[in-house]
Structure formats: structure tokens, C-alpha cells
Short mmCIF file of C-alpha atoms in Angstrom, two decimals:
data_model
loop_
_atom_site.label_atom_id
_atom_site.label_comp_id
_atom_site.label_asym_id
_atom_site.label_seq_id
_atom_site.Cartn_x
_atom_site.Cartn_y
_atom_site.Cartn_z
CA THR A 14 95.30 117.06 118.97
CA GLN A 15 98.31 116.40 116.78
CA LEU A 16 97.56 114.70 113.51
CA LEU A 17 99.70 113.27 110.74
CA GLU A 18 98.22 113.41 107.26
CA GLN A 19 99.67 111.19 104.58
CA SER A 20 99.30 111.59 100.86
CA PRO A 21 98.51 109.98 98.61
CA GLN A 22 96.42 107.35 100.37
CA PHE A 23 96.80 104.89 97.52
CA LEU A 24 99.43 104.61 94.80
CA SER A 25 99.62 102.05 92.01
CA ILE A 26 102.69 102.23 89.76
CA GLN A 27 104.74 100.13 87.37
CA GLU A 28 108.03 98.57 88.31
CA GLY A 29 110.90 100.99 87.71
CA GLU A 30 108.95 104.19 88.39
CA ASN A 31 109.84 106.68 91.12
CA LEU A 32 107.42 107.86 93.77
CA THR A 33 107.16 110.16 96.77
CA VAL A 34 104.93 109.79 99.82
CA TYR A 35 104.25 112.79 102.04
CA CYS A 36 103.54 113.06 105.76
CA ASN A 37 102.35 116.45 106.98
CA SER A 38 101.30 118.02 110.25
CA SER A 39 100.47 121.48 111.56
CA SER A 40 102.41 120.61 114.72
CA VAL A 41 106.09 120.15 115.45
CA PHE A 42 107.34 116.64 116.13
CA SER A 43 110.55 115.89 118.00
CA SER A 44 111.11 112.95 115.68
CA LEU A 45 109.29 111.05 112.95
CA GLN A 46 109.46 107.43 111.99
CA TRP A 47 108.55 105.56 108.83
CA TYR A 48 107.24 102.00 108.88
CA ARG A 49 106.26 99.47 106.25
CA GLN A 50 103.50 97.00 106.95
CA GLU A 51 102.71 93.96 104.84
CA PRO A 52 99.36 92.11 104.95
CA GLY A 53 99.06 89.91 108.03
CA GLU A 54 102.11 91.47 109.67
CA GLY A 55 102.86 94.26 112.08
CA PRO A 56 104.65 97.45 111.01
CA VAL A 57 108.43 97.24 110.63
CA LEU A 58 110.54 100.31 111.34
CA LEU A 59 112.41 101.66 108.30
CA VAL A 60 113.96 104.83 109.69
CA THR A 61 113.79 107.49 112.41
CA VAL A 62 114.56 111.13 111.59
CA VAL A 63 115.31 113.50 114.43
CA THR A 64 116.94 116.68 113.13
CA GLY A 65 115.12 119.28 111.01
CA GLY A 66 116.36 119.06 107.42
CA GLU A 67 117.81 115.60 107.96
CA VAL A 68 118.05 113.27 104.98
CA LYS A 69 118.55 109.52 105.40
CA LYS A 70 119.00 106.92 102.70
CA LEU A 71 118.21 103.24 102.88
CA LYS A 72 119.18 101.66 99.55
CA ARG A 73 116.57 103.00 97.08
CA LEU A 74 114.57 104.78 99.81
CA THR A 75 115.30 108.41 100.75
CA PHE A 76 113.70 109.96 103.82
CA GLN A 77 113.62 113.67 104.57
CA PHE A 78 112.52 115.55 107.69
CA GLY A 79 111.30 119.08 107.07
CA ASP A 80 113.32 122.00 108.37
CA ALA A 81 110.49 122.97 110.74
CA ARG A 82 110.00 119.33 111.82
CA LYS A 83 106.35 119.41 110.75
CA ASP A 84 106.59 117.21 107.70
CA SER A 85 108.51 114.35 106.17
CA SER A 86 108.74 112.59 102.85
CA LEU A 87 109.69 109.16 101.59
CA HIS A 88 111.03 108.87 98.07
CA ILE A 89 111.48 105.50 96.38
CA THR A 90 113.66 105.27 93.29
CA ALA A 91 113.03 102.55 90.69
CA ALA A 92 110.27 100.86 92.66
CA GLN A 93 110.15 97.07 92.70
CA PRO A 94 107.24 94.68 93.39
CA GLY A 95 108.86 93.88 96.74
CA ASP A 96 108.24 97.49 97.79
CA THR A 97 104.49 96.82 97.79
CA GLY A 98 102.93 97.45 101.19
CA LEU A 99 101.41 99.99 103.55
CA TYR A 100 103.76 102.85 104.43
CA LEU A 101 103.11 104.61 107.72
CA CYS A 102 104.65 107.69 109.27
CA ALA A 103 104.51 108.10 113.03
CA GLY A 104 105.78 110.39 115.73
CA PRO A 105 105.50 111.14 119.45
CA PRO A 106 102.93 113.84 120.29
CA GLY A 107 104.02 117.04 121.96
CA SER A 108 107.58 118.18 122.36
CA GLY A 109 108.51 115.28 124.59
CA ASN A 110 110.03 111.94 123.88
CA THR A 111 107.26 109.59 124.95
CA GLY A 112 106.72 106.09 123.67
CA LYS A 113 103.20 106.93 122.53
CA LEU A 114 103.17 107.21 118.75
CA ILE A 115 100.65 108.99 116.55
CA PHE A 116 100.38 107.28 113.16
CA GLY A 117 99.26 108.67 109.85
CA GLN A 118 96.49 106.81 108.06
CA GLY A 119 99.01 105.20 105.75
CA THR A 120 99.81 105.07 102.05
CA THR A 121 99.09 101.80 100.27
CA LEU A 122 101.67 101.23 97.55
CA GLN A 123 101.20 98.66 94.81
CA VAL A 124 104.09 98.09 92.42
CA LYS A 125 103.11 96.07 89.37
CA PRO A 126 105.71 93.97 87.52
CA GLU B 10 110.83 88.01 112.44
CA THR B 11 110.67 90.58 115.26
CA GLY B 12 110.72 88.18 118.19
CA VAL B 13 107.35 89.51 119.35
CA THR B 14 104.51 87.02 119.19
CA GLN B 15 100.80 87.55 119.69
CA SER B 16 98.02 85.07 120.33
CA PRO B 17 95.60 84.22 119.05
CA THR B 18 96.08 85.40 115.46
CA HIS B 19 92.34 85.52 114.79
CA LEU B 20 89.36 85.69 117.11
CA ILE B 21 85.60 86.03 116.72
CA LYS B 22 83.55 87.23 119.69
CA THR B 23 79.97 88.28 120.26
CA ARG B 24 78.97 91.80 121.23
CA GLY B 25 78.97 92.19 125.01
CA GLN B 26 81.56 89.48 125.62
CA GLN B 27 85.03 89.96 127.09
CA VAL B 28 88.31 89.13 125.38
CA THR B 29 91.95 88.74 126.42
CA LEU B 30 94.72 89.15 123.88
CA ARG B 31 98.26 88.09 124.67
CA CYS B 32 101.69 89.33 123.67
CA SER B 33 105.13 87.87 124.29
CA SER B 34 107.81 90.56 124.09
CA GLN B 35 111.45 90.22 123.15
CA SER B 36 113.56 89.10 126.08
CA GLY B 37 114.85 92.09 128.02
CA HIS B 38 112.24 94.52 126.66
CA ASN B 39 110.70 96.23 129.67
CA THR B 40 108.18 98.26 127.68
CA VAL B 41 105.11 97.16 125.74
CA SER B 42 102.63 99.31 123.86
CA TRP B 43 99.27 98.27 122.46
CA TYR B 44 97.64 99.68 119.35
CA GLN B 45 94.30 99.26 117.58
CA GLN B 46 94.35 99.33 113.79
CA ALA B 47 91.03 99.58 111.99
CA LEU B 48 90.85 98.42 108.39
CA GLY B 49 92.50 100.93 106.07
CA GLN B 50 93.79 103.10 108.91
CA GLY B 51 96.99 103.63 110.82
CA PRO B 52 97.40 102.17 114.31
CA GLN B 53 95.93 104.10 117.26
CA PHE B 54 97.71 104.07 120.62
CA ILE B 55 95.76 102.34 123.39
CA PHE B 56 98.28 102.34 126.25
CA GLN B 57 101.86 101.58 127.22
CA TYR B 58 103.23 99.55 130.11
CA TYR B 59 106.72 100.11 131.47
CA ARG B 60 108.10 97.86 134.19
CA GLU B 61 104.58 96.50 134.86
CA GLU B 62 103.01 99.93 135.40
CA GLU B 63 100.77 101.81 132.98
CA ASN B 64 102.84 104.59 131.41
CA GLY B 65 100.46 106.55 129.23
CA ARG B 66 97.07 105.97 127.74
CA GLY B 67 95.37 106.99 124.52
CA ASN B 68 91.77 107.98 123.99
CA PHE B 69 90.21 104.62 124.83
CA PRO B 70 87.52 103.92 127.45
CA PRO B 71 88.29 102.10 130.75
CA ARG B 72 86.86 98.85 129.39
CA PHE B 73 90.23 98.55 127.66
CA SER B 74 92.71 97.43 130.31
CA GLY B 75 96.09 95.77 130.38
CA LEU B 76 98.66 93.90 132.38
CA GLN B 77 102.38 93.40 131.99
CA PHE B 78 104.17 90.52 133.68
CA PRO B 79 107.79 90.09 134.82
CA ASN B 80 108.39 87.37 132.20
CA TYR B 81 108.07 89.90 129.30
CA SER B 82 104.50 88.90 128.50
CA SER B 83 101.48 91.17 128.55
CA GLU B 84 97.73 91.14 128.08
CA LEU B 85 95.11 93.44 126.62
CA ASN B 86 91.63 92.93 128.04
CA VAL B 87 88.51 94.38 126.51
CA ASN B 88 85.18 94.17 128.33
CA ALA B 89 81.67 94.62 126.97
CA LEU B 90 82.78 94.25 123.36
CA GLU B 91 81.20 96.51 120.78
CA LEU B 92 81.01 96.04 117.01
CA ASP B 93 83.43 98.97 116.53
CA ASP B 94 86.07 97.06 118.49
CA SER B 95 86.58 94.89 115.42
CA ALA B 96 90.17 95.63 114.37
CA LEU B 97 93.74 94.38 114.26
CA TYR B 98 95.33 94.69 117.70
CA LEU B 99 99.09 95.13 117.71
CA CYS B 100 101.56 95.00 120.53
CA ALA B 101 105.03 96.49 120.28
CA SER B 102 107.91 95.87 122.66
CA SER B 103 110.95 98.07 123.20
CA LEU B 104 113.97 98.44 125.44
CA GLY B 105 112.53 101.57 127.02
CA PRO B 106 109.49 103.86 127.05
CA GLY B 107 110.91 106.68 124.90
CA ALA B 108 110.03 107.25 121.27
CA LEU B 109 113.62 106.72 120.13
CA ALA B 110 113.66 103.18 121.54
CA GLU B 111 112.87 101.05 118.51
CA ALA B 112 109.49 99.38 118.76
CA PHE B 113 109.21 95.82 117.49
CA PHE B 114 105.66 94.90 116.51
CA GLY B 115 104.00 91.54 116.67
CA GLN B 116 101.95 90.22 113.76
CA GLY B 117 98.73 91.27 115.46
CA THR B 118 95.47 89.67 116.55
CA ARG B 119 92.54 90.16 114.19
CA LEU B 120 89.43 90.56 116.39
CA THR B 121 85.99 90.37 114.83
CA VAL B 122 82.97 91.28 116.96
CA VAL B 123 79.63 90.05 115.66
#
């Protein structure tokens, strides 16, 4: 069974600090996605990474897919209170491109003003 | 605003009862996936429907069943409710069944089984 392990599970920081969230697996994923979920809402897709070693930037957020496609990271620069939420990584199991997604358990980020 | 709506938003049922949760997908989205999210956890895949046929199922018992209709709506039915079924149930619609087709999630239905 493919699993995605996220760390840390909970992060509380001050506005302006930088942070990195990790998503690791012992298995290869054909792609990985990052979502943000706010209380009372469903997850919203932030980015999809497909190629090993790929780096994508979304304003202050930087996403990286590991060279071996077994891990990914999300780095936030100068965090703001609006970044508060649950961050989830997810990917399709196996080497295929199915719609089924395996999710990590999530990282709860709290950014204090 | 994802264009995917779920109803009801909250629901309380008694153990042993049956429940039907509804999802209205974005127009034109022929694929819908359902997930169960326990408190403090990531979503777990229940099943996916593509063009009104089941297209993959996660590790959930047969008492979890679904339907997808031609009008881009779908249902998740759960029979013989158990206390552990208490969770947020999410549906996600997409233009196709592949992982690279962006999934748009609804706000979820919070089910409490007492």
C-alpha cells in the first residue's frame, strides 16, 4: 500500500517567518499535488508536479518534486495569516494515471499576526 | 467557489440508519470522486464514477455505494451506519478520470453518527 507521510503535522509560526512542509513516500508517484483546505471547505488545488526534480513557484510558495519522484516539499516565504490552513499532498497510487488520489494526513499551519 | 455543491452541509443520523449524500458537479464534468475525511486526517478515496459507471474503488465495504446521473449530479449512499462513519464526506468533480484532470472539491457534508 502506498502511503504519503507529511511532516510536521502541526506548525505554528509568526507572520513573516519561512517554513517548509515535507511529503515523503517509499514508493514512486507519477505526479504529486498540493492542496490547501480551510475550515468548512473542501481542498483547493495549489499545484501539480509531474517531472522528477521539478520546481514550481506560486507567489510566495515554492513546490519541489524529488528527483526520484518519492517526495515533495512546499516552502512558504514570509508567511502571512492568510496562509493559515491545512496543507495536503496527494498523488495517484501505482505507476498509472488514475483519478484515485492517496492523501497525506496533512499539515496544519497557523500563522499568527 | 469551485462550482461543486454538496447537500446537506451537516447531518446527524443514528447507528444502523441509512443516509444519502448529494453532489452537484460542475457542468460538463463527467467524473466524480467521493472521499471520506476523518477529523485531523487527509481524505480517503471511496470510489470514482466516470460517465455513470464506477471507475475504481477504495478500501470501503459494499455498504458504501454510489450513483452518477446524466445531469452532472451524484449520490453517495451508506447503509447500516456505524459510529466510525462519522466524518466529512467530500465529492470532487473533474473533466476526466485521470489524476492530471484537476479535481474541484465541494465544501463537504459533515456526517455525525450517534
